[in-house]
Amino acid sequence: MKKLLTGNEAVARGAYEAGVHVAAAYPGTPSTEILENIAKYKEIYSEWTPNEKVAVEVAVGASMAGARSLSAMKHVGMNVAADPMFTYAYLGVNGGCVIVTADDPGMHSSQNEQDNRYYARHAKMPLIEPSDSQEAKDFTMEAYEISEKYDVPVLFRLTTRVCHSKSLVELGERKNVEIKPYSRNIPKFVATPARARVHHIELEEKLKKLEEYANNTFLNKEEWNTEEIGIITSGISYQYAKEVFGDKASYLKLGFTYPLPKKMIKEFSSKVKKLYVIEENEPFLETEIKAMGINVIGKEKIPITLELNPDIIREALLGEKSKIVEQNKEKVVSRPPTLCSGCPHRGLFYELGKKKDVVITGDIGCYTLGSAEPLNAMDSVVCMGAGVSAAHGFIKAFEQAGTKKKVFGVVGDSTFFHSGITGLIDIVYNKSNATIIILDNRITAMTGHQENPGTGYTLMGEKAEIIDIEAICKAVGIKHIRTINPNNLKEVKDSINEAMELTEPSVIITKWPCALKKFTEIDMQQFELKPQKYYVDSDKCKKCKMCLNIGCPSISFDEKIGSIIDQDTCVGCSVCAQVCPFDAIKKVGE
Ligand code: SF4
Ligand code: SF4
């Protein structure tokens, strides 16, 4: 049977058919749906972990125990997971182990566009790159065969367009793969320096065998049309290249890209007059091919930054501009991303942004938008967890410079569990007076509402222990903790003012469910969640525009009428009503 699947759904299906037993991930676009779809297969135990390092360690443990395991993450997640990954490449597997990286060229929802193919070379792991959903499924299954045959975990690299685009996939049956027997094997699984030296030598031998495999596998194939132009490509770039050149070029399509099939590349290159390497972002293939002494055209013509598409390749290599539909630019209104109507982070950033002589270190999540106009409440955003640790760094530098400035760090609930806790321990242990604001909207909101250790549910939908953020903060030694309703501006203001005076570290927890959240039984018990809307009484509106300063997308302004609240999108958080100095914003029905 054939089914239309995204690349992420196809990887999940491939894991199912390959007989995977355990899967673990931390959600992150564009990888999130892999685990969400694996969770639908009851034969696979699946879980959201607090971060990617834990996810890989769970997969490693399951693999050592003899189970086929999978861990998935977005590209920046691999930076967090790199520690166990590098060492597990040395040790080798028991049950097959596949680590999926979903890279984000063009940074649709990421802070950088690192090309994780380099991780394969750096960690010395075989690398697989599918170009469509059928390959995503088939190659996932082959990845387990490679992992077990060559005794090494496999890195499986997708990019956004493969993850999220759909194509037909032939479905198969689940293989009945038994969990291999586990027996203690200290020389194999205990990475002491003496043993690691041996493992490294063994791994180099495995890589030689994997290169032989690369030259013979169905993952790498030639497509012959002409000897005039040859194209070496992989992943989604293959689809773009085919769209531009069609049968006017021959292709060496690589699905297994580390170690490279050098023999195959030499043979293909020797048969064509002009050779292009078409790949997105970094010259990963090109550098190695050039090092083999082969003359190719690549990054001198094809951009190294942002996503590729057929138009870019056509212009770069053929000098042909595609016809584009002209649009009336005057009619196109630019709409920067903004916090949603009724977002519980708005009240916090509105009050925090009013404090002018403070530093606010931000973090990765919806709340990164607190840095945008009109809230302007953020000085830095680096990576998950840095909202906490960077606050400490600011304070230590300010202490040395004699600068007196209050520092606030913001971090979301899921991000606090991911990597905020360690930063908070550092703040207490190394004595900063930072105030960390944990924006607890009761869900992992930005990636699409995944459960986390604070929500009370698991990925598989079971009820779970709620890990209490306040208790963690207490346990690491924070004495000043206030949990507040961020929609109540007085509470927000008071807690910020109180924190400004403290000479020791403190935590403010803003606790209110995300405005888009499907409320759970637990939410209904904990919060007064009643449907309500607000409107502007235009007779009272003085057109002062104060309400626009909160940046709620439900509020628009008309010079003749004054402010207007869109009744379809207002969720009744009441923040605008608290801001209006003329009492012109009222609750519908009152
Ligand atoms: S803050 Fe009140 S008075 Fe001022 S524009 Fe908004 S609704 Fe009108
Ligand atoms: S009550 Fe005001 S701030 Fe809240 S969602 Fe409605 S319009 Fe926006």
Coordinates of C-alpha atoms and ligand atoms in Angstrom, one line a residue:
M1 CA 0.0 0.0 0.0
K2 CA 1.2 3.5 -0.8
K3 CA 0.6 6.5 1.5
L4 CA 1.5 10.2 1.2
L5 CA 3.9 10.9 4.0
T6 CA 6.2 13.7 5.1
G7 CA 9.8 12.9 5.5
N8 CA 9.4 12.9 9.2
E9 CA 6.4 10.5 9.1
A10 CA 8.5 8.3 6.7
V11 CA 11.4 8.2 9.2
A12 CA 8.9 7.1 11.9
R13 CA 7.5 4.5 9.6
G14 CA 11.0 3.3 8.7
A15 CA 11.8 3.0 12.4
Y16 CA 8.6 1.0 12.9
E17 CA 9.3 -1.3 10.0
A18 CA 12.9 -1.8 11.0
G19 CA 11.7 -3.2 14.3
V20 CA 12.9 -0.3 16.5
H21 CA 12.1 -0.8 20.1
V22 CA 13.0 2.5 21.9
A23 CA 13.0 6.1 20.6
A24 CA 13.8 9.3 22.5
A25 CA 14.0 13.0 21.5
Y26 CA 13.6 16.6 22.7
P27 CA 11.2 18.4 20.3
G28 CA 12.7 20.9 17.8
T29 CA 11.6 22.2 14.4
P30 CA 12.0 20.6 11.9
S31 CA 12.5 17.3 13.6
T32 CA 9.5 17.2 16.1
E33 CA 7.0 15.1 14.1
I34 CA 9.4 12.1 13.9
L35 CA 8.8 11.2 17.6
E36 CA 5.2 12.4 17.5
N37 CA 4.6 9.8 14.7
I38 CA 6.7 7.1 16.3
A39 CA 4.5 7.5 19.4
K40 CA 1.6 6.2 17.3
Y41 CA 3.2 2.8 17.0
K42 CA 2.6 1.0 20.3
E43 CA 5.3 -1.5 19.5
I44 CA 7.9 1.3 20.1
Y45 CA 8.5 2.8 23.6
S46 CA 8.9 6.5 22.9
E47 CA 9.5 9.5 25.1
W48 CA 10.3 13.2 25.2
T49 CA 13.4 13.7 27.2
P50 CA 14.5 16.9 29.0
N51 CA 17.2 17.5 26.3
E52 CA 19.0 16.0 23.4
K53 CA 22.0 14.7 25.4
V54 CA 19.6 12.7 27.5
A55 CA 17.7 11.5 24.4
V56 CA 21.0 10.1 22.9
E57 CA 22.0 8.6 26.2
V58 CA 18.6 6.8 26.4
A59 CA 19.1 5.5 22.8
V60 CA 22.7 4.5 23.7
G61 CA 21.5 2.6 26.8
A62 CA 18.7 0.8 24.9
S63 CA 21.2 -0.1 22.1
M64 CA 23.7 -1.5 24.6
A65 CA 20.8 -3.5 26.1
G66 CA 20.3 -5.0 22.6
A67 CA 17.3 -3.0 21.4
R68 CA 17.2 -1.1 18.1
S69 CA 17.0 2.5 19.1
L70 CA 16.5 6.0 17.6
S71 CA 17.1 9.5 18.8
A72 CA 16.0 12.6 16.8
M73 CA 16.8 16.2 17.1
K74 CA 17.0 19.5 15.3
H75 CA 20.5 20.5 14.1
V76 CA 21.4 22.7 17.1
G77 CA 20.2 19.9 19.4
M78 CA 23.2 17.9 18.2
N79 CA 25.5 20.4 19.9
V80 CA 23.9 19.4 23.1
A81 CA 24.0 15.7 22.3
A82 CA 27.5 15.6 20.9
D83 CA 29.2 14.3 24.1
P84 CA 27.6 10.8 24.3
M85 CA 27.4 10.6 20.5
F86 CA 31.1 11.0 19.9
T87 CA 32.0 8.3 22.4
Y88 CA 29.3 5.9 21.4
A89 CA 30.8 6.0 17.8
Y90 CA 34.0 4.6 19.4
L91 CA 32.2 1.9 21.4
G92 CA 29.9 0.5 18.8
V93 CA 26.4 -0.9 19.3
N94 CA 24.6 -4.0 20.4
G95 CA 21.1 -3.3 19.0
G96 CA 21.3 -0.9 16.0
C97 CA 21.4 2.8 16.9
V98 CA 20.4 5.7 14.6
I99 CA 20.7 9.4 15.5
V100 CA 18.6 11.7 13.3
T101 CA 19.5 15.3 12.8
A102 CA 17.0 17.6 11.0
D103 CA 19.0 20.6 9.8
D104 CA 17.4 23.9 9.0
P105 CA 19.0 25.7 6.0
G106 CA 17.6 29.2 5.8
M107 CA 16.9 29.2 9.5
H108 CA 13.1 29.0 9.3
S109 CA 13.0 28.6 13.0
S110 CA 16.5 28.4 14.3
Q111 CA 19.3 30.6 15.5
N112 CA 21.9 29.3 13.0
E113 CA 22.2 27.1 10.0
Q114 CA 25.0 24.7 10.9
D115 CA 25.5 21.9 8.5
N116 CA 25.5 18.7 10.6
R117 CA 27.1 16.6 7.9
Y118 CA 30.4 17.7 9.5
Y119 CA 29.3 15.9 12.7
A120 CA 29.5 12.6 10.8
R121 CA 33.1 13.3 9.8
H122 CA 34.0 14.7 13.2
A123 CA 32.4 11.9 15.2
K124 CA 33.4 9.3 12.6
M125 CA 29.9 8.0 12.1
P126 CA 28.4 6.8 8.8
L127 CA 26.2 9.5 7.3
I128 CA 22.9 8.9 5.3
E129 CA 21.0 11.7 3.5
P130 CA 17.6 10.9 1.9
S131 CA 16.1 13.1 -0.8
D132 CA 12.4 12.3 -0.4
S133 CA 9.9 10.4 1.8
Q134 CA 10.3 7.0 0.2
E135 CA 14.1 7.3 0.7
A136 CA 13.5 8.6 4.3
K137 CA 11.7 5.3 5.0
D138 CA 13.9 2.9 3.1
F139 CA 17.2 4.5 4.2
T140 CA 16.1 4.5 7.8
M141 CA 15.7 0.7 7.5
E142 CA 19.1 0.3 5.8
A143 CA 20.6 2.5 8.6
Y144 CA 19.9 -0.2 11.1
E145 CA 21.5 -2.9 8.9
I146 CA 24.6 -0.7 8.6
S147 CA 24.7 0.0 12.3
E148 CA 24.5 -3.6 13.3
K149 CA 26.8 -5.0 10.5
Y150 CA 29.6 -2.4 11.0
D151 CA 29.0 -2.0 14.8
V152 CA 28.6 1.7 14.8
P153 CA 25.8 4.2 15.4
V154 CA 24.6 5.9 12.2
L155 CA 23.9 9.6 11.6
F156 CA 20.8 10.2 9.6
R157 CA 20.6 13.8 8.2
L158 CA 17.4 15.4 6.9
T159 CA 16.7 19.0 6.1
T160 CA 13.5 21.1 6.5
R161 CA 12.3 20.5 2.9
V162 CA 12.7 16.7 3.2
C163 CA 11.2 16.7 6.7
H164 CA 8.1 18.6 5.9
S165 CA 7.3 17.9 2.2
K166 CA 5.1 14.9 1.3
S167 CA 5.6 12.2 -1.3
L168 CA 4.3 8.7 -1.8
V169 CA 5.8 5.9 0.2
E170 CA 5.3 2.2 -0.2
L171 CA 4.5 0.8 3.2
G172 CA 5.7 -2.6 4.4
E173 CA 5.3 -4.8 7.4
R174 CA 7.2 -4.5 10.7
K175 CA 10.3 -6.7 10.8
N176 CA 10.2 -9.0 13.8
V177 CA 13.6 -8.0 15.3
E178 CA 14.3 -9.6 18.6
I179 CA 16.0 -7.6 21.3
K180 CA 19.5 -9.1 21.3
P181 CA 20.7 -10.7 24.5
Y182 CA 22.7 -8.4 26.8
S183 CA 25.7 -9.7 28.5
R184 CA 28.2 -7.5 30.4
N185 CA 31.0 -6.4 28.1
I186 CA 33.3 -4.1 30.0
P187 CA 36.0 -3.8 27.3
K188 CA 33.4 -2.8 24.7
F189 CA 31.1 -0.5 26.7
V190 CA 33.3 1.1 29.4
A191 CA 35.2 4.0 27.7
T192 CA 38.3 4.3 29.8
P193 CA 41.3 6.0 28.1
A194 CA 43.1 2.7 27.6
R195 CA 40.1 1.1 26.0
A196 CA 39.2 4.2 24.0
R197 CA 42.7 4.1 22.3
V198 CA 41.9 0.6 21.1
H199 CA 38.3 1.6 20.1
H200 CA 39.7 4.5 18.0
I201 CA 41.9 2.2 16.0
E202 CA 39.0 -0.2 15.5
L203 CA 36.8 2.6 14.4
E204 CA 39.3 3.7 11.7
E205 CA 39.2 0.1 10.4
K206 CA 35.4 0.2 10.4
L207 CA 35.5 3.4 8.3
K208 CA 37.6 1.7 5.7
K209 CA 35.1 -1.1 5.4
L210 CA 32.3 1.5 5.3
E211 CA 34.0 3.2 2.4
E212 CA 33.9 -0.1 0.5
Y213 CA 30.2 -0.3 1.4
A214 CA 29.7 3.3 0.1
N215 CA 31.0 2.3 -3.3
N216 CA 28.5 -0.6 -3.6
T217 CA 25.4 0.4 -1.7
F218 CA 22.0 1.2 -3.4
L219 CA 22.0 4.4 -1.3
N220 CA 24.5 5.8 -3.9
K221 CA 23.6 5.6 -7.6
E222 CA 24.4 7.0 -11.0
E223 CA 21.8 8.3 -13.4
W224 CA 23.1 8.6 -16.9
N225 CA 21.8 11.0 -19.6
T226 CA 24.8 12.8 -21.1
E227 CA 28.6 13.1 -20.8
E228 CA 28.5 16.9 -21.3
I229 CA 27.5 17.7 -17.7
G230 CA 27.8 15.6 -14.5
I231 CA 26.3 16.6 -11.2
I232 CA 27.3 15.2 -7.8
T233 CA 24.7 15.9 -5.2
S234 CA 22.8 14.6 -2.1
G235 CA 19.7 15.2 -0.1
I236 CA 17.2 17.8 -1.2
S237 CA 19.8 19.4 -3.6
Y238 CA 19.3 16.4 -5.8
Q239 CA 15.6 17.3 -6.4
Y240 CA 16.6 21.0 -7.2
A241 CA 19.3 19.9 -9.6
K242 CA 16.9 17.5 -11.4
E243 CA 14.4 20.3 -11.7
V244 CA 16.9 22.6 -13.3
F245 CA 18.9 20.2 -15.5
G246 CA 16.5 17.3 -16.1
D247 CA 18.0 14.9 -18.6
K248 CA 20.5 17.5 -19.8
A249 CA 22.9 16.2 -17.1
S250 CA 24.0 13.0 -15.6
Y251 CA 23.9 12.5 -11.8
L252 CA 25.8 10.9 -9.1
K253 CA 23.2 10.9 -6.4
L254 CA 24.7 10.2 -3.0
G255 CA 22.5 8.9 -0.2
F256 CA 25.5 7.6 1.8
T257 CA 27.9 10.6 2.2
Y258 CA 30.4 9.6 4.9
P259 CA 32.7 8.0 4.2
L260 CA 32.4 9.1 0.6
P261 CA 32.4 6.5 -2.2
K262 CA 35.7 7.7 -3.6
K263 CA 36.0 5.0 -6.3
M264 CA 32.5 5.8 -7.5
I265 CA 33.2 9.5 -7.6
K266 CA 36.4 9.1 -9.5
E267 CA 34.7 6.9 -12.1
F268 CA 31.8 9.2 -12.5
S269 CA 34.0 12.3 -12.8
S270 CA 36.2 10.8 -15.4
K271 CA 33.3 10.2 -17.7
V272 CA 31.9 13.8 -17.8
K273 CA 33.3 17.0 -19.4
K274 CA 32.0 19.5 -16.9
L275 CA 31.4 18.5 -13.2
Y276 CA 29.2 20.4 -10.7
V277 CA 28.7 19.7 -7.0
I278 CA 25.3 21.0 -6.0
E279 CA 24.8 21.0 -2.2
E280 CA 23.1 23.3 0.3
N281 CA 25.1 25.4 2.7
E282 CA 28.6 24.1 3.3
P283 CA 31.0 22.5 0.7
F284 CA 31.0 19.2 2.5
L285 CA 31.1 17.0 -0.6
E286 CA 33.1 19.6 -2.7
T287 CA 36.0 19.9 -0.3
E288 CA 36.5 16.2 -0.1
I289 CA 36.1 15.8 -3.9
K290 CA 38.6 18.6 -4.6
A291 CA 41.0 17.0 -2.1
M292 CA 40.8 13.9 -4.3
G293 CA 42.3 16.1 -7.1
I294 CA 39.1 16.3 -9.1
N295 CA 38.2 19.6 -10.7
V296 CA 34.6 20.6 -9.8
I297 CA 32.5 23.8 -9.9
G298 CA 30.7 24.4 -6.7
K299 CA 30.7 27.1 -4.1
E300 CA 32.4 29.6 -6.3
K301 CA 29.0 29.8 -8.0
I302 CA 26.4 28.4 -5.6
P303 CA 25.7 30.4 -2.4
I304 CA 27.0 29.0 0.9
T305 CA 24.3 30.8 2.9
L306 CA 20.5 30.1 3.2
E307 CA 18.4 27.6 1.5
L308 CA 18.9 26.6 -2.1
N309 CA 16.1 26.4 -4.7
P310 CA 16.0 25.7 -8.4
D311 CA 15.9 29.4 -9.3
I312 CA 19.1 30.0 -7.4
I313 CA 20.9 27.1 -9.1
R314 CA 19.5 28.0 -12.6
E315 CA 20.9 31.6 -12.2
A316 CA 24.2 30.5 -10.6
L317 CA 25.1 27.8 -13.1
L318 CA 23.2 28.6 -16.3
G319 CA 23.0 32.4 -16.0
E320 CA 19.2 32.2 -16.6
K321 CA 16.8 34.2 -14.5
S322 CA 13.4 32.6 -13.8
K323 CA 10.3 34.5 -14.6
I324 CA 8.7 35.8 -11.5
V325 CA 5.2 37.2 -10.9
E326 CA 5.6 40.9 -10.1
Q327 CA 3.7 42.0 -7.0
N328 CA 2.5 45.4 -5.9
K329 CA 4.9 46.0 -3.1
E330 CA 2.9 48.9 -1.8
K331 CA 0.0 46.5 -1.0
V332 CA 2.2 44.0 0.8
V333 CA 2.3 44.8 4.5
S334 CA 5.3 43.3 6.3
R335 CA 4.2 41.5 9.4
P336 CA 7.0 40.6 11.8
P337 CA 6.5 37.6 14.1
T338 CA 4.8 38.7 17.4
L339 CA 3.6 37.1 20.6
C340 CA 0.0 35.7 20.1
S341 CA -3.1 37.5 21.3
G342 CA -3.4 36.8 25.0
C343 CA 0.1 35.3 25.2
P344 CA 0.9 35.0 28.9
H345 CA 4.4 36.3 28.3
R346 CA 3.1 39.7 27.2
G347 CA 2.4 41.1 30.7
L348 CA 5.9 40.2 31.9
F349 CA 7.7 41.7 28.9
Y350 CA 5.5 44.8 29.0
E351 CA 6.6 45.6 32.6
L352 CA 10.2 44.3 32.2
G353 CA 10.7 46.4 29.0
K354 CA 9.8 49.5 31.0
K355 CA 12.9 49.1 33.2
K356 CA 15.6 51.0 31.3
D357 CA 18.7 50.4 33.3
V358 CA 18.7 46.6 33.4
V359 CA 20.1 43.8 31.2
I360 CA 17.8 41.0 30.2
T361 CA 19.4 37.8 28.8
G362 CA 16.9 35.9 26.7
D363 CA 16.5 32.3 25.6
I364 CA 15.1 30.1 22.8
G365 CA 11.3 29.9 22.8
C366 CA 8.2 31.9 21.9
Y367 CA 9.4 34.4 24.4
T368 CA 12.4 35.3 22.2
L369 CA 9.8 37.6 20.6
G370 CA 9.9 39.7 23.8
S371 CA 13.0 41.2 22.1
A372 CA 10.8 42.7 19.3
E373 CA 9.0 46.0 19.1
P374 CA 7.1 47.3 20.9
L375 CA 8.2 45.3 24.0
N376 CA 12.0 45.5 23.4
A377 CA 12.7 43.5 26.5
M378 CA 15.8 41.5 25.7
D379 CA 19.6 42.1 25.3
S380 CA 20.8 38.7 24.2
V381 CA 19.6 35.3 22.8
V382 CA 22.2 32.6 22.2
C383 CA 21.1 29.0 22.7
M384 CA 18.9 27.0 25.1
G385 CA 19.9 27.6 28.7
A386 CA 22.0 30.7 27.9
G387 CA 19.2 32.9 29.2
V388 CA 20.2 31.7 32.7
S389 CA 23.9 31.2 32.4
A390 CA 24.6 34.4 30.4
A391 CA 22.9 36.4 33.1
H392 CA 25.6 35.1 35.5
G393 CA 28.3 36.0 33.0
F394 CA 27.0 39.6 32.7
I395 CA 27.0 39.9 36.5
K396 CA 30.5 38.7 36.9
A397 CA 31.8 41.1 34.2
F398 CA 29.8 44.0 35.7
E399 CA 31.3 43.2 39.1
Q400 CA 34.8 43.4 37.7
A401 CA 34.0 46.7 35.8
G402 CA 32.3 48.2 38.8
T403 CA 29.1 48.5 36.8
K404 CA 25.9 48.6 38.9
K405 CA 23.2 47.1 36.8
K406 CA 20.4 44.6 37.6
V407 CA 20.4 41.5 35.4
F408 CA 17.3 39.4 34.6
G409 CA 17.5 36.1 32.7
V410 CA 14.4 34.7 31.1
V411 CA 13.8 31.0 30.3
G412 CA 10.8 28.9 29.4
D413 CA 9.5 26.0 31.4
S414 CA 10.6 23.3 28.9
T415 CA 13.9 25.1 28.4
F416 CA 14.4 25.3 32.2
F417 CA 14.2 21.5 32.3
H418 CA 16.4 21.3 29.1
S419 CA 19.4 23.3 30.3
G420 CA 18.3 26.1 32.6
I421 CA 18.7 24.1 35.8
T422 CA 22.5 23.8 35.5
G423 CA 22.8 27.5 34.9
L424 CA 20.7 28.2 38.0
I425 CA 22.9 26.0 40.1
D426 CA 25.9 28.0 38.8
I427 CA 24.2 31.2 39.8
V428 CA 23.7 30.0 43.4
Y429 CA 27.1 28.3 43.7
N430 CA 29.1 31.1 42.2
K431 CA 27.1 33.9 43.9
S432 CA 25.3 36.2 41.5
N433 CA 22.3 38.3 42.4
A434 CA 20.6 37.6 39.0
T435 CA 16.8 37.2 38.9
I436 CA 15.8 34.3 36.7
I437 CA 12.3 34.6 35.3
I438 CA 10.8 31.2 34.4
L439 CA 8.0 31.7 31.9
D440 CA 5.9 28.6 32.7
N441 CA 3.1 28.4 30.1
R442 CA 2.4 24.8 31.0
I443 CA 3.6 23.3 27.7
T444 CA 6.5 23.3 25.2
A445 CA 4.8 25.9 23.1
M446 CA 7.1 27.0 20.3
T447 CA 7.6 23.5 18.7
G448 CA 3.9 22.8 18.8
H449 CA 2.7 22.0 22.3
Q450 CA 4.7 18.9 23.3
E451 CA 4.5 17.6 26.8
N452 CA 7.5 18.2 29.1
P453 CA 8.4 17.1 32.7
G454 CA 6.2 19.9 34.1
T455 CA 3.0 19.2 32.3
G456 CA 1.8 16.0 33.9
Y457 CA 1.6 13.9 30.7
T458 CA 4.1 11.8 28.6
L459 CA 4.6 11.7 24.9
M460 CA 2.6 8.4 24.8
G461 CA -0.3 10.2 26.5
E462 CA 0.0 8.7 30.0
K463 CA -0.3 10.7 33.1
A464 CA 3.0 11.5 34.7
E465 CA 4.5 13.0 37.8
I466 CA 4.6 16.8 37.5
I467 CA 8.2 18.0 38.2
D468 CA 7.7 21.1 40.4
I469 CA 9.8 24.0 39.1
E470 CA 9.5 25.9 42.4
A471 CA 10.7 22.9 44.4
I472 CA 13.7 22.5 42.0
C473 CA 14.6 26.2 42.5
K474 CA 14.3 25.8 46.3
A475 CA 16.4 22.6 46.2
V476 CA 19.3 24.3 44.3
G477 CA 19.3 27.0 47.0
I478 CA 17.2 29.9 45.8
K479 CA 15.5 31.6 48.7
H480 CA 13.5 34.3 47.0
I481 CA 10.9 32.6 44.7
R482 CA 7.6 34.2 43.7
T483 CA 5.1 32.5 41.5
I484 CA 2.8 35.0 39.8
N485 CA 0.0 35.4 37.3
P486 CA 1.7 37.2 34.3
N487 CA -1.7 38.6 33.2
N488 CA -1.9 40.6 36.4
L489 CA 0.3 43.6 35.7
K490 CA 0.4 44.7 39.3
E491 CA 1.7 41.3 40.4
V492 CA 4.3 41.4 37.6
K493 CA 5.4 45.0 38.5
D494 CA 5.7 44.3 42.2
S495 CA 7.7 41.1 41.7
I496 CA 10.1 42.9 39.3
N497 CA 10.5 45.8 41.7
E498 CA 11.1 43.5 44.6
A499 CA 13.8 41.6 42.6
M500 CA 15.5 44.9 41.7
E501 CA 16.3 45.4 45.4
L502 CA 17.7 41.9 46.2
T503 CA 21.4 41.3 46.7
E504 CA 21.0 37.6 46.3
P505 CA 19.7 35.4 43.5
S506 CA 16.0 35.1 43.0
V507 CA 13.4 33.4 40.8
I508 CA 10.1 34.7 39.5
I509 CA 7.9 32.0 38.0
T510 CA 5.2 33.4 35.7
K511 CA 2.6 30.6 35.5
W512 CA -0.3 30.7 33.1
P513 CA -1.2 28.4 30.2
C514 CA -0.3 29.3 26.7
A515 CA -3.2 31.1 24.9
L516 CA -3.3 28.4 22.3
K517 CA -3.2 25.5 24.7
K518 CA -5.8 22.7 24.7
F519 CA -6.5 22.9 28.4
T520 CA -6.0 19.7 30.4
E521 CA -7.9 18.6 33.5
I522 CA -4.9 19.7 35.5
D523 CA -5.1 23.2 33.9
M524 CA -8.8 23.5 34.6
Q525 CA -8.2 22.7 38.3
Q526 CA -5.3 25.1 38.7
F527 CA -6.4 28.2 36.7
E528 CA -9.6 30.2 36.3
L529 CA -9.9 29.6 32.6
K530 CA -13.2 31.1 31.5
P531 CA -13.9 32.4 28.0
Q532 CA -14.0 36.1 27.8
K533 CA -13.4 39.0 25.4
Y534 CA -12.6 42.7 25.7
Y535 CA -13.7 45.6 23.6
V536 CA -12.9 49.3 23.3
D537 CA -15.6 51.8 24.2
S538 CA -14.9 54.3 21.4
D539 CA -16.7 57.1 23.3
K540 CA -14.1 56.8 26.0
C541 CA -11.1 56.1 23.9
K542 CA -8.7 59.2 23.8
K543 CA -6.6 57.7 21.0
C544 CA -3.5 57.9 23.2
K545 CA -2.2 54.6 21.7
M546 CA -1.0 53.3 25.1
C547 CA -2.7 50.0 24.5
L548 CA -0.6 49.5 21.3
N549 CA 2.5 49.4 23.4
I550 CA 1.7 45.8 24.5
G551 CA 1.8 44.6 20.9
C552 CA -1.3 42.5 21.0
P553 CA -2.2 41.5 17.4
S554 CA -5.9 41.7 18.3
I555 CA -5.6 45.5 18.7
S556 CA -5.6 47.8 15.7
F557 CA -5.9 51.6 15.5
D558 CA -8.0 53.9 13.3
E559 CA -7.2 57.6 13.4
K560 CA -10.9 58.4 13.4
I561 CA -12.3 55.7 15.8
G562 CA -9.3 55.0 18.0
S563 CA -8.3 51.5 19.1
I564 CA -10.3 48.5 18.0
I565 CA -10.2 45.0 19.4
D566 CA -10.8 42.1 17.0
Q567 CA -13.4 40.0 18.7
D568 CA -12.5 36.9 16.7
T569 CA -8.9 36.7 18.1
C570 CA -9.1 38.4 21.5
V571 CA -8.8 35.7 24.2
G572 CA -9.6 38.1 27.1
C573 CA -6.3 38.1 29.0
S574 CA -7.2 41.7 30.2
V575 CA -3.7 43.1 29.8
C576 CA -4.8 45.9 27.5
A577 CA -7.6 46.9 29.9
Q578 CA -5.0 47.2 32.7
V579 CA -2.8 49.4 30.4
C580 CA -5.5 51.8 29.2
P581 CA -5.4 55.0 31.4
F582 CA -8.9 56.1 30.5
D583 CA -10.8 52.9 31.3
A584 CA -11.9 52.6 27.7
I585 CA -11.3 48.9 27.4
K586 CA -14.0 46.8 29.0
K587 CA -15.0 43.2 29.3
V588 CA -17.8 42.2 26.9
G589 CA -21.0 41.7 28.8
E590 CA -20.1 43.9 31.7
Ligands
SF4_1 S1 -5.1 53.0 25.7 FE1 -7.3 53.3 25.9 S2 -7.6 55.4 25.4 FE2 -5.6 54.9 24.7 S3 -5.9 54.3 22.6 FE3 -6.0 52.4 23.8 S4 -8.1 52.2 24.2 FE4 -7.9 54.2 23.5
SF4_2 S1 -7.7 41.2 26.3 FE1 -6.6 42.7 25.1 S2 -4.5 42.1 25.3 FE2 -5.7 40.3 25.8 S3 -6.0 39.3 23.9 FE3 -7.8 40.6 24.1 S4 -7.1 42.5 23.0 FE4 -5.3 41.3 23.4

